[in-house]
Short mmCIF file of C-alpha atoms in Angstrom, two decimals:
data_model
loop_
_atom_site.label_atom_id
_atom_site.label_comp_id
_atom_site.label_asym_id
_atom_site.label_seq_id
_atom_site.Cartn_x
_atom_site.Cartn_y
_atom_site.Cartn_z
CA UNK A 1 37.40 -139.12 -48.52
CA UNK A 2 36.39 -138.91 -52.12
CA UNK A 3 33.29 -139.75 -54.07
CA UNK A 4 32.98 -142.19 -56.95
CA UNK A 5 30.49 -142.30 -59.81
CA UNK A 6 30.31 -144.99 -62.46
CA UNK A 7 27.96 -145.87 -65.30
CA UNK A 8 27.72 -149.05 -67.35
CA UNK A 9 25.08 -149.44 -70.08
CA UNK A 10 23.92 -151.64 -72.91
CA UNK A 11 23.60 -148.64 -75.28
CA UNK A 12 25.69 -145.45 -75.40
CA UNK A 13 24.07 -143.13 -72.86
CA UNK A 14 24.89 -139.63 -71.64
CA UNK A 15 25.57 -139.09 -67.96
CA UNK A 16 24.60 -135.38 -67.82
CA UNK A 17 21.79 -135.91 -65.26
CA UNK A 18 23.79 -138.00 -62.77
CA UNK A 19 26.88 -135.86 -63.26
CA UNK A 20 24.93 -132.70 -62.35
CA UNK A 21 24.14 -134.08 -58.91
CA UNK A 22 27.61 -135.53 -58.48
CA UNK A 23 29.30 -132.28 -59.54
CA UNK A 24 27.47 -130.36 -56.79
CA UNK A 25 29.22 -132.52 -54.19
CA UNK A 26 32.59 -131.11 -55.25
CA UNK A 27 32.51 -127.98 -53.15
CA UNK A 28 28.82 -126.96 -53.21
CA UNK A 29 26.72 -129.53 -51.26
CA UNK A 30 29.73 -131.45 -49.93
CA UNK A 31 33.40 -130.92 -49.09
CA UNK A 32 35.18 -132.87 -51.85
CA UNK A 33 36.85 -129.86 -53.38
CA UNK A 34 40.38 -131.05 -54.22
CA UNK A 35 39.76 -131.63 -57.91
CA UNK A 36 37.68 -133.96 -60.00
CA UNK A 37 37.78 -135.99 -63.20
CA UNK A 38 35.66 -138.07 -65.53
CA UNK A 39 36.49 -140.64 -68.20
CA UNK A 40 34.19 -141.67 -71.07
CA UNK A 41 34.83 -144.74 -73.17
CA UNK A 42 33.61 -144.44 -76.74
CA UNK A 43 34.27 -147.82 -78.33
CA UNK A 44 37.98 -148.42 -77.79
CA UNK A 45 38.72 -144.72 -77.44
CA UNK A 46 38.60 -142.89 -74.14
CA UNK A 47 38.30 -139.24 -73.19
CA UNK A 48 39.41 -138.08 -69.77
CA UNK A 49 38.50 -134.63 -68.45
CA UNK A 50 40.47 -133.57 -65.38
CA UNK A 51 40.50 -130.43 -63.28
CA UNK A 52 42.38 -129.83 -60.03
CA UNK A 53 39.73 -127.13 -59.29
CA UNK A 54 36.57 -127.94 -57.28
CA UNK A 55 33.99 -129.46 -59.66
CA UNK A 56 31.27 -127.10 -58.43
CA UNK A 57 33.17 -124.13 -59.94
CA UNK A 58 35.11 -125.82 -62.76
CA UNK A 59 34.52 -124.60 -66.34
CA UNK A 60 35.42 -128.10 -67.55
CA UNK A 61 32.75 -129.65 -65.29
CA UNK A 62 30.28 -127.10 -66.60
CA UNK A 63 31.04 -128.30 -70.15
CA UNK A 64 30.74 -131.96 -69.18
CA UNK A 65 27.38 -131.42 -67.48
CA UNK A 66 25.99 -129.74 -70.63
CA UNK A 67 27.72 -131.62 -73.49
CA UNK A 68 26.07 -135.02 -73.92
CA UNK A 69 28.89 -137.50 -74.56
CA UNK A 70 27.33 -140.92 -75.13
CA UNK A 71 29.26 -143.75 -73.56
CA UNK A 72 28.76 -147.32 -72.34
CA UNK A 73 31.33 -147.02 -69.55
CA UNK A 74 31.98 -143.89 -67.50
CA UNK A 75 34.05 -143.38 -64.35
CA UNK A 76 34.08 -140.10 -62.41
CA UNK A 77 35.70 -139.01 -59.16
CA UNK A 78 35.70 -135.97 -56.93
CA UNK A 79 38.58 -135.70 -54.56
CA UNK A 80 39.15 -134.91 -50.91
CA UNK A 81 42.88 -135.40 -50.68
CA UNK A 82 44.16 -137.95 -48.14
CA UNK A 83 47.52 -138.94 -49.64
CA UNK A 84 49.21 -136.82 -52.35
CA UNK A 85 48.98 -133.06 -52.78
CA UNK A 86 46.27 -131.24 -54.78
CA UNK A 87 47.87 -131.35 -58.21
CA UNK A 88 46.81 -132.41 -61.67
CA UNK A 89 48.98 -135.56 -61.58
CA UNK A 90 47.14 -136.71 -58.44
CA UNK A 91 43.68 -136.12 -59.91
CA UNK A 92 41.58 -139.24 -60.59
CA UNK A 93 40.65 -141.10 -62.73
CA UNK A 94 43.99 -142.46 -63.92
CA UNK A 95 44.55 -143.99 -67.35
CA UNK A 96 47.00 -146.56 -68.69
CA UNK A 97 47.06 -148.88 -71.70
CA UNK A 98 47.28 -152.66 -71.42
CA UNK A 99 46.71 -155.23 -74.21
CA UNK A 100 45.87 -152.44 -76.65
CA UNK A 101 43.00 -151.17 -74.48
CA UNK A 102 42.79 -148.17 -72.22
CA UNK A 103 42.12 -148.87 -68.54
CA UNK A 104 40.56 -146.31 -66.22
CA UNK A 105 40.75 -146.38 -62.44
CA UNK A 106 39.42 -144.22 -59.59
CA UNK A 107 39.71 -144.90 -55.85
CA UNK A 108 37.99 -143.73 -52.70
CA UNK A 109 39.71 -144.67 -49.46
CA UNK A 110 43.14 -144.75 -47.90
CA UNK A 111 45.80 -147.45 -48.11
CA UNK A 112 48.33 -147.69 -45.29
CA UNK A 113 51.86 -149.03 -45.88
CA UNK A 114 51.04 -150.10 -49.41
CA UNK A 115 54.42 -150.06 -51.15
CA UNK A 116 54.54 -153.01 -53.56
CA UNK A 117 57.55 -153.73 -55.78
CA UNK A 118 56.94 -152.18 -59.20
CA UNK A 119 58.83 -153.63 -62.18
CA UNK A 120 58.75 -150.48 -64.32
CA UNK A 121 55.96 -151.56 -66.66
CA UNK A 122 53.48 -149.16 -65.01
CA UNK A 123 54.95 -146.39 -62.87
CA UNK A 124 52.97 -143.77 -60.93
CA UNK A 125 53.37 -140.19 -62.20
CA UNK A 126 51.96 -138.63 -59.02
CA UNK A 127 52.32 -139.69 -55.39
CA UNK A 128 48.93 -141.10 -54.37
CA UNK A 129 48.29 -144.53 -52.87
CA UNK A 130 45.54 -144.81 -55.52
CA UNK A 131 47.76 -144.54 -58.61
CA UNK A 132 50.25 -146.92 -56.96
CA UNK A 133 47.46 -149.48 -56.48
CA UNK A 134 46.35 -149.05 -60.10
CA UNK A 135 49.90 -149.54 -61.44
CA UNK A 136 50.35 -152.65 -59.31
CA UNK A 137 46.98 -154.06 -60.45
CA UNK A 138 47.90 -153.68 -64.13
CA UNK A 139 51.44 -154.99 -63.59
CA UNK A 140 49.98 -158.04 -61.83
CA UNK A 141 47.45 -158.65 -64.62
CA UNK A 142 50.24 -158.47 -67.19
CA UNK A 143 52.46 -160.80 -65.14
CA UNK A 144 49.60 -163.26 -64.82
CA UNK A 145 48.39 -163.29 -68.43
CA UNK A 146 51.43 -162.09 -70.36
CA UNK A 147 50.48 -160.68 -73.75
CA UNK A 148 47.24 -162.68 -73.89
CA UNK A 149 44.13 -160.68 -73.11
CA UNK A 150 41.94 -162.84 -70.82
CA UNK A 151 38.17 -163.09 -71.07
CA UNK A 152 36.06 -161.25 -68.51
CA UNK A 153 35.50 -164.27 -66.23
CA UNK A 154 39.26 -165.00 -65.95
CA UNK A 155 39.88 -161.32 -65.39
CA UNK A 156 37.31 -161.20 -62.58
CA UNK A 157 38.95 -164.19 -60.86
CA UNK A 158 42.40 -162.65 -60.86
CA UNK A 159 41.13 -159.18 -60.00
CA UNK A 160 39.37 -160.71 -57.00
CA UNK A 161 42.63 -162.18 -55.67
CA UNK A 162 44.49 -158.90 -56.27
CA UNK A 163 41.75 -156.88 -54.56
CA UNK A 164 41.94 -159.13 -51.48
CA UNK A 165 45.65 -158.46 -51.30
CA UNK A 166 45.38 -154.65 -51.58
CA UNK A 167 42.33 -154.42 -49.29
CA UNK A 168 44.47 -155.67 -46.38
CA UNK A 169 46.05 -152.22 -46.43
CA UNK A 170 42.88 -150.27 -45.75
CA UNK A 171 39.85 -148.72 -47.37
CA UNK A 172 39.80 -149.57 -51.05
CA UNK A 173 36.57 -148.62 -52.79
CA UNK A 174 37.34 -148.46 -56.50
CA UNK A 175 35.92 -148.39 -60.02
CA UNK A 176 37.90 -149.94 -62.89
CA UNK A 177 37.00 -150.30 -66.55
CA UNK A 178 38.63 -151.44 -69.78
CA UNK A 179 35.75 -150.14 -71.86
CA UNK A 180 34.05 -153.57 -72.05
CA UNK A 181 32.82 -153.92 -68.50
CA UNK A 182 33.05 -152.06 -65.22
CA UNK A 183 34.45 -153.54 -62.01
CA UNK A 184 33.38 -152.01 -58.70
CA UNK A 185 34.76 -152.80 -55.28
CA UNK A 186 32.71 -151.81 -52.24
CA UNK A 187 35.28 -151.78 -49.49
CA UNK A 188 33.16 -149.69 -47.14
CA UNK A 189 30.57 -147.73 -49.11
CA UNK A 190 29.12 -148.01 -52.60
CA UNK A 191 25.56 -148.19 -53.96
CA UNK A 192 24.05 -148.90 -57.35
CA UNK A 193 20.83 -148.76 -59.27
CA UNK A 194 19.83 -150.43 -62.54
CA UNK A 195 17.38 -148.40 -64.60
CA UNK A 196 15.40 -150.30 -67.22
CA UNK A 197 11.84 -150.46 -68.61
CA UNK A 198 9.39 -149.45 -67.27
CA UNK A 199 11.30 -146.18 -66.84
CA UNK A 200 10.12 -143.43 -64.50
CA UNK A 201 11.05 -140.01 -63.21
CA UNK A 202 14.14 -139.47 -61.08
CA UNK A 203 14.90 -136.49 -58.85
CA UNK A 204 18.41 -135.50 -57.75
CA UNK A 205 19.28 -135.24 -54.06
CA UNK A 206 21.91 -132.54 -54.56
CA UNK A 207 20.06 -130.24 -56.96
CA UNK A 208 16.39 -129.61 -57.65
CA UNK A 209 16.54 -131.38 -60.99
CA UNK A 210 14.18 -134.04 -62.33
CA UNK A 211 14.47 -136.14 -65.46
CA UNK A 212 11.75 -138.31 -66.95
CA UNK A 213 13.66 -141.29 -68.32
CA UNK A 214 10.57 -142.35 -70.33
CA UNK A 215 11.29 -139.43 -72.65
CA UNK A 216 14.93 -140.25 -73.33
CA UNK A 217 15.08 -144.05 -73.47
CA UNK A 218 13.88 -146.96 -75.56
CA UNK A 219 12.37 -150.15 -74.18
CA UNK A 220 15.58 -152.19 -74.36
CA UNK A 221 17.90 -149.68 -72.67
CA UNK A 222 19.53 -150.71 -69.44
CA UNK A 223 21.79 -148.46 -67.40
CA UNK A 224 23.61 -149.24 -64.16
CA UNK A 225 24.75 -146.26 -62.09
CA UNK A 226 27.17 -146.84 -59.23
CA UNK A 227 27.94 -144.13 -56.66
CA UNK A 228 29.47 -143.69 -53.23
CA UNK A 229 26.06 -142.45 -52.04
CA UNK A 230 22.71 -142.60 -53.87
CA UNK A 231 22.28 -139.63 -56.21
CA UNK A 232 18.47 -139.55 -56.30
CA UNK A 233 15.89 -139.36 -53.50
CA UNK A 234 12.88 -141.03 -55.15
CA UNK A 235 14.42 -144.30 -56.38
CA UNK A 236 15.57 -147.45 -54.58
CA UNK A 237 19.33 -147.86 -54.65
CA UNK A 238 21.03 -151.10 -53.64
CA UNK A 239 23.69 -150.78 -50.95
CA UNK A 240 26.61 -153.00 -51.97
CA UNK A 241 27.83 -155.02 -48.95
CA UNK A 242 31.10 -153.81 -47.45
CA UNK A 243 33.67 -156.22 -48.83
CA UNK A 244 32.25 -157.12 -52.26
CA UNK A 245 33.67 -157.00 -55.77
CA UNK A 246 31.23 -156.62 -58.67
CA UNK A 247 31.32 -156.90 -62.44
CA UNK A 248 28.85 -154.83 -64.44
CA UNK A 249 28.32 -155.38 -68.17
CA UNK A 250 25.53 -154.31 -70.52
CA UNK A 251 23.95 -152.33 -67.69
CA UNK A 252 23.55 -155.31 -65.33
CA UNK A 253 25.35 -156.58 -62.23
CA UNK A 254 26.63 -159.90 -63.64
CA UNK A 255 28.93 -161.16 -60.90
CA UNK A 256 29.61 -160.51 -57.25
CA UNK A 257 32.17 -162.01 -54.89
CA UNK A 258 32.98 -161.27 -51.22
CA UNK A 259 36.34 -159.71 -50.40
CA UNK A 260 36.10 -160.17 -46.64
CA UNK A 261 36.13 -163.43 -44.71
CA UNK A 262 32.89 -164.54 -43.08
CA UNK A 263 29.46 -165.65 -44.31
CA UNK A 264 28.45 -164.56 -47.76
CA UNK A 265 26.50 -161.33 -47.59
CA UNK A 266 23.71 -160.44 -49.97
CA UNK A 267 22.85 -156.95 -51.13
CA UNK A 268 20.49 -155.17 -48.77
CA UNK B 1 47.26 -134.27 -94.15
CA UNK B 2 46.95 -132.95 -90.67
CA UNK B 3 48.18 -129.88 -88.87
CA UNK B 4 50.39 -129.71 -85.83
CA UNK B 5 50.72 -127.03 -83.15
CA UNK B 6 53.20 -127.07 -80.30
CA UNK B 7 54.24 -124.65 -77.58
CA UNK B 8 57.26 -124.75 -75.28
CA UNK B 9 57.89 -121.99 -72.72
CA UNK B 10 60.03 -120.96 -69.79
CA UNK B 11 56.97 -119.94 -67.75
CA UNK B 12 53.46 -121.45 -67.75
CA UNK B 13 51.66 -119.72 -70.61
CA UNK B 14 48.18 -120.03 -72.07
CA UNK B 15 47.81 -120.95 -75.74
CA UNK B 16 44.35 -119.41 -76.28
CA UNK B 17 45.53 -116.95 -78.98
CA UNK B 18 47.43 -119.48 -81.11
CA UNK B 19 44.76 -122.12 -80.61
CA UNK B 20 42.05 -119.75 -81.94
CA UNK B 21 43.80 -119.53 -85.29
CA UNK B 22 44.67 -123.21 -85.32
CA UNK B 23 41.11 -124.23 -84.43
CA UNK B 24 39.74 -122.35 -87.46
CA UNK B 25 41.75 -124.68 -89.74
CA UNK B 26 39.70 -127.63 -88.53
CA UNK B 27 36.80 -127.26 -90.92
CA UNK B 28 36.44 -123.44 -91.22
CA UNK B 29 39.46 -121.98 -93.09
CA UNK B 30 40.91 -125.38 -94.02
CA UNK B 31 39.85 -128.97 -94.61
CA UNK B 32 41.26 -130.79 -91.56
CA UNK B 33 37.90 -131.80 -90.19
CA UNK B 34 38.39 -135.39 -88.98
CA UNK B 35 38.77 -134.54 -85.30
CA UNK B 36 41.28 -132.70 -83.18
CA UNK B 37 43.00 -132.85 -79.83
CA UNK B 38 45.25 -130.91 -77.48
CA UNK B 39 47.42 -131.91 -74.52
CA UNK B 40 48.60 -129.58 -71.76
CA UNK B 41 51.35 -130.52 -69.35
CA UNK B 42 51.01 -128.97 -65.91
CA UNK B 43 54.11 -130.02 -63.98
CA UNK B 44 54.07 -133.81 -64.18
CA UNK B 45 50.34 -133.95 -64.81
CA UNK B 46 48.82 -133.83 -68.26
CA UNK B 47 45.34 -133.01 -69.56
CA UNK B 48 44.28 -134.22 -72.98
CA UNK B 49 41.15 -132.87 -74.67
CA UNK B 50 40.00 -134.91 -77.66
CA UNK B 51 37.07 -134.60 -80.03
CA UNK B 52 36.41 -136.62 -83.16
CA UNK B 53 34.27 -133.67 -84.34
CA UNK B 54 35.76 -130.85 -86.50
CA UNK B 55 37.53 -128.37 -84.20
CA UNK B 56 35.75 -125.41 -85.83
CA UNK B 57 32.39 -126.64 -84.47
CA UNK B 58 33.51 -128.58 -81.36
CA UNK B 59 32.14 -127.47 -77.96
CA UNK B 60 35.35 -128.84 -76.39
CA UNK B 61 37.50 -126.69 -78.70
CA UNK B 62 35.33 -123.70 -77.82
CA UNK B 63 36.10 -124.34 -74.12
CA UNK B 64 39.84 -124.74 -74.79
CA UNK B 65 40.00 -121.48 -76.77
CA UNK B 66 38.37 -119.56 -73.89
CA UNK B 67 39.69 -121.33 -70.76
CA UNK B 68 43.28 -120.22 -70.14
CA UNK B 69 45.17 -123.35 -69.08
CA UNK B 70 48.76 -122.33 -68.31
CA UNK B 71 51.32 -124.86 -69.47
CA UNK B 72 55.01 -125.06 -70.40
CA UNK B 73 54.48 -127.79 -73.01
CA UNK B 74 51.44 -128.08 -75.27
CA UNK B 75 50.82 -130.31 -78.29
CA UNK B 76 47.74 -129.97 -80.52
CA UNK B 77 46.65 -131.67 -83.71
CA UNK B 78 43.82 -131.36 -86.20
CA UNK B 79 43.25 -134.38 -88.36
CA UNK B 80 42.63 -135.12 -91.99
CA UNK B 81 42.48 -138.91 -91.91
CA UNK B 82 44.96 -140.81 -94.10
CA UNK B 83 45.24 -144.16 -92.27
CA UNK B 84 42.67 -145.21 -89.65
CA UNK B 85 38.97 -144.30 -89.58
CA UNK B 86 37.51 -141.16 -87.96
CA UNK B 87 37.07 -142.44 -84.42
CA UNK B 88 38.04 -141.26 -80.97
CA UNK B 89 40.77 -143.92 -80.61
CA UNK B 90 42.46 -142.59 -83.77
CA UNK B 91 42.36 -138.96 -82.63
CA UNK B 92 45.74 -137.35 -81.83
CA UNK B 93 47.57 -136.56 -79.61
CA UNK B 94 48.22 -139.96 -78.05
CA UNK B 95 49.36 -140.46 -74.46
CA UNK B 96 51.36 -143.17 -72.72
CA UNK B 97 53.40 -143.35 -69.50
CA UNK B 98 57.11 -144.23 -69.42
CA UNK B 99 59.51 -143.86 -66.47
CA UNK B 100 56.73 -142.33 -64.36
CA UNK B 101 56.15 -139.51 -66.85
CA UNK B 102 53.41 -139.00 -69.38
CA UNK B 103 54.50 -138.78 -73.01
CA UNK B 104 52.42 -137.03 -75.66
CA UNK B 105 52.75 -137.56 -79.42
CA UNK B 106 51.08 -136.16 -82.53
CA UNK B 107 51.98 -136.90 -86.16
CA UNK B 108 51.37 -135.29 -89.52
CA UNK B 109 52.22 -137.43 -92.52
CA UNK B 110 51.82 -140.93 -93.81
CA UNK B 111 54.01 -143.98 -93.15
CA UNK B 112 54.01 -146.76 -95.75
CA UNK B 113 54.67 -150.41 -94.77
CA UNK B 114 55.59 -149.46 -91.22
CA UNK B 115 54.85 -152.62 -89.23
CA UNK B 116 57.53 -153.01 -86.57
CA UNK B 117 57.54 -155.89 -84.09
CA UNK B 118 55.89 -154.73 -80.87
CA UNK B 119 56.77 -156.56 -77.64
CA UNK B 120 53.52 -155.77 -75.81
CA UNK B 121 54.87 -152.99 -73.59
CA UNK B 122 53.07 -150.30 -75.64
CA UNK B 123 50.26 -151.49 -77.90
CA UNK B 124 48.18 -149.27 -80.21
CA UNK B 125 44.51 -148.96 -79.25
CA UNK B 126 43.46 -147.60 -82.65
CA UNK B 127 44.71 -148.44 -86.13
CA UNK B 128 46.76 -145.44 -87.27
CA UNK B 129 50.35 -145.52 -88.50
CA UNK B 130 50.90 -142.63 -86.05
CA UNK B 131 50.02 -144.48 -82.84
CA UNK B 132 52.05 -147.47 -84.07
CA UNK B 133 55.08 -145.21 -84.54
CA UNK B 134 54.59 -143.72 -81.06
CA UNK B 135 54.34 -147.15 -79.42
CA UNK B 136 57.48 -148.32 -81.23
CA UNK B 137 59.37 -145.15 -80.21
CA UNK B 138 58.55 -145.66 -76.52
CA UNK B 139 59.26 -149.39 -76.67
CA UNK B 140 62.65 -148.63 -78.26
CA UNK B 141 63.47 -145.99 -75.62
CA UNK B 142 62.61 -148.47 -72.87
CA UNK B 143 64.67 -151.24 -74.54
CA UNK B 144 67.62 -148.86 -74.84
CA UNK B 145 67.58 -147.34 -71.35
CA UNK B 146 65.70 -149.97 -69.30
CA UNK B 147 64.24 -148.48 -66.15
CA UNK B 148 66.75 -145.62 -66.07
CA UNK B 149 65.37 -142.29 -67.27
CA UNK B 150 68.06 -140.72 -69.50
CA UNK B 151 68.95 -137.03 -69.52
CA UNK B 152 67.69 -134.87 -72.38
CA UNK B 153 70.93 -135.04 -74.42
CA UNK B 154 71.01 -138.87 -74.35
CA UNK B 155 67.34 -138.92 -75.19
CA UNK B 156 67.86 -136.64 -78.18
CA UNK B 157 70.66 -138.90 -79.50
CA UNK B 158 68.54 -142.03 -79.39
CA UNK B 159 65.42 -140.28 -80.64
CA UNK B 160 67.47 -139.07 -83.62
CA UNK B 161 68.45 -142.64 -84.56
CA UNK B 162 64.86 -143.87 -84.13
CA UNK B 163 63.47 -141.00 -86.21
CA UNK B 164 65.87 -141.83 -89.05
CA UNK B 165 64.59 -145.38 -89.01
CA UNK B 166 60.88 -144.47 -89.09
CA UNK B 167 61.35 -141.63 -91.61
CA UNK B 168 62.43 -144.20 -94.23
CA UNK B 169 58.76 -145.18 -94.37
CA UNK B 170 57.44 -141.79 -95.46
CA UNK B 171 56.33 -138.41 -94.23
CA UNK B 172 56.90 -138.17 -90.49
CA UNK B 173 56.40 -134.68 -89.09
CA UNK B 174 55.84 -135.08 -85.37
CA UNK B 175 55.75 -133.36 -81.98
CA UNK B 176 56.70 -135.32 -78.86
CA UNK B 177 56.94 -134.18 -75.24
CA UNK B 178 57.53 -135.68 -71.82
CA UNK B 179 56.60 -132.43 -70.08
CA UNK B 180 60.24 -131.33 -69.72
CA UNK B 181 61.07 -130.48 -73.30
CA UNK B 182 59.45 -130.69 -76.71
CA UNK B 183 60.90 -132.60 -79.65
CA UNK B 184 59.84 -131.59 -83.17
CA UNK B 185 60.63 -133.39 -86.39
CA UNK B 186 60.24 -131.49 -89.65
CA UNK B 187 59.97 -134.25 -92.19
CA UNK B 188 58.47 -132.03 -94.86
CA UNK B 189 56.86 -128.98 -93.28
CA UNK B 190 57.12 -127.29 -89.91
CA UNK B 191 57.83 -123.71 -88.80
CA UNK B 192 58.50 -122.04 -85.49
CA UNK B 193 58.78 -118.67 -83.84
CA UNK B 194 60.34 -117.67 -80.51
CA UNK B 195 58.61 -114.75 -78.84
CA UNK B 196 60.63 -112.88 -76.22
CA UNK B 197 61.29 -109.30 -75.10
CA UNK B 198 60.81 -106.84 -76.70
CA UNK B 199 57.32 -108.22 -77.29
CA UNK B 200 55.00 -106.80 -79.95
CA UNK B 201 51.56 -107.26 -81.47
CA UNK B 202 50.66 -110.39 -83.40
CA UNK B 203 47.78 -110.84 -85.82
CA UNK B 204 46.29 -114.22 -86.75
CA UNK B 205 46.17 -115.37 -90.36
CA UNK B 206 43.01 -117.43 -89.91
CA UNK B 207 40.90 -115.04 -87.88
CA UNK B 208 40.86 -111.27 -87.52
CA UNK B 209 42.31 -111.41 -84.03
CA UNK B 210 45.23 -109.41 -82.65
CA UNK B 211 47.01 -109.76 -79.32
CA UNK B 212 49.50 -107.33 -77.84
CA UNK B 213 52.00 -109.57 -76.08
CA UNK B 214 53.43 -106.52 -74.22
CA UNK B 215 50.26 -106.53 -72.12
CA UNK B 216 50.37 -110.19 -71.10
CA UNK B 217 54.08 -110.94 -70.61
CA UNK B 218 56.97 -110.09 -68.36
CA UNK B 219 60.50 -109.25 -69.56
CA UNK B 220 61.91 -112.72 -68.94
CA UNK B 221 59.16 -114.73 -70.67
CA UNK B 222 60.15 -116.81 -73.66
CA UNK B 223 57.70 -118.84 -75.72
CA UNK B 224 58.40 -121.04 -78.74
CA UNK B 225 55.42 -121.85 -80.97
CA UNK B 226 55.81 -124.60 -83.57
CA UNK B 227 53.21 -125.12 -86.31
CA UNK B 228 52.76 -126.85 -89.64
CA UNK B 229 52.22 -123.41 -91.19
CA UNK B 230 52.80 -119.97 -89.60
CA UNK B 231 49.78 -118.84 -87.58
CA UNK B 232 50.37 -115.08 -87.80
CA UNK B 233 50.85 -112.77 -90.79
CA UNK B 234 52.88 -109.95 -89.21
CA UNK B 235 55.74 -111.90 -87.60
CA UNK B 236 58.76 -113.71 -89.01
CA UNK B 237 58.52 -117.48 -88.62
CA UNK B 238 61.48 -119.78 -89.21
CA UNK B 239 60.92 -122.58 -91.70
CA UNK B 240 62.50 -125.72 -90.27
CA UNK B 241 64.50 -127.52 -92.99
CA UNK B 242 62.86 -130.67 -94.34
CA UNK B 243 64.68 -133.47 -92.55
CA UNK B 244 65.55 -131.93 -89.20
CA UNK B 245 64.91 -132.98 -85.60
CA UNK B 246 64.75 -130.25 -82.94
CA UNK B 247 64.71 -130.04 -79.18
CA UNK B 248 62.97 -127.09 -77.55
CA UNK B 249 63.31 -126.32 -73.85
CA UNK B 250 62.57 -123.20 -71.83
CA UNK B 251 61.10 -121.57 -74.93
CA UNK B 252 64.28 -121.89 -77.02
CA UNK B 253 65.46 -124.15 -79.85
CA UNK B 254 68.39 -125.83 -78.06
CA UNK B 255 69.44 -128.55 -80.48
CA UNK B 256 68.94 -129.44 -84.12
CA UNK B 257 70.15 -132.41 -86.13
CA UNK B 258 69.57 -133.42 -89.78
CA UNK B 259 67.51 -136.53 -90.49
CA UNK B 260 68.30 -136.70 -94.20
CA UNK B 261 71.65 -137.39 -95.84
CA UNK B 262 73.38 -134.51 -97.60
CA UNK B 263 74.99 -131.23 -96.54
CA UNK B 264 73.80 -129.75 -93.28
CA UNK B 265 70.97 -127.30 -93.90
CA UNK B 266 70.43 -124.23 -91.81
CA UNK B 267 67.06 -122.70 -90.98
CA UNK B 268 65.90 -120.19 -93.61
#
């Protein structure tokens, strides 16, 4: 199993604090040592840092944890390989371009017998179930909307149907962003927190590190952080129900829809 | 104008030495201070480091010059903006996926009135002439070969015809790689050197730095380095004739074809 970390904000924000705790899980405080990666959107541009080395000992991760890149949408992943060997081409997050925007995708889980027909518009470079799912998602979005870029509500509708279809094949926790908003699917395990005024102190679970957000924010800032497991031990994280797809924009959880049959479940 | 740097080898090689000299041209010894980027292929995987900051003062460039990433195909670029503002999405090199392989492209020059019809399969994210040319190249390759990945000789043929067509619009020095080989077009200015046994010392032009390649190579290593201007002052670089398209593989210049009318010109 892998670990996911996402951030969606209403102002460009650096992720150094959260990344420090997350990075420790890649080989130091946890076993996810088969590589890691992080993608930062900066307006329409996107920077992806990848390393097939464990994040806890990666010089690139060391840079990322110290170099404050300000972004409104970030997706990071540390890997414990299930399908696909430990190689750079199998390291998440993956990037493709659709409608003149970059799309970033990272997955935690395991898809069984997921072998959809691909039409050649998006073809996996590596051999993970994750990249295959990402290529099929983008192909399906393009088939559905053609060259017209849909608005976020339309996109959420179609993504919901596609997620239902893939989730039949197994565990499919994912984070997906086009730089405007961030979609998160809690298949089995995902939590989030929204930090906004009044800000307070936060203390990492995985390292003895505290930040006082009052010193680094303004009154209107709002930041959503999404992670496989809560990153801090003195804040209240919301557990996202197993089987729920979310859309985050401007640092808030704007939409949620169940991806499993049964009564609607609310966040704990 | 920008500066290009490429490397193609027969064994995975680090580019730290050449990059140190190249990096200095991004704001220290030269004026190309509108961002920089570098892409490393590692088997089928690819890592791209981008920074819209001048390379001479970029923490990411500092990491790249010290962290030995071993690669058989590298493309780097430092930018002096001509078309497109100084933003991350306009920072070279650009990446797309075609036929399940990543493709990397960087351009030095300026294309006038280049506005080809794009069918939506590859759409620029930024607003440079360079990314537009790259998208049109990949679209044209896909139109020509469909879902079948051609061999390198077929690819070189078609790329030659496409380069002729784009080069009508102006200065079009470029480096392009799919991780297997490296294509280089000298529209106006590009040089290369092939280092192989017997290896010797090399001294950078832009920094007082010397490396003794005898200490870091084996007898069978072969490395081609391609750059806008020679990077060392004690080696003999080959000036590539203005109007010539080259294919490098396994550290050697394997094919060359003129892209301007007139008598065939040989390398100086």
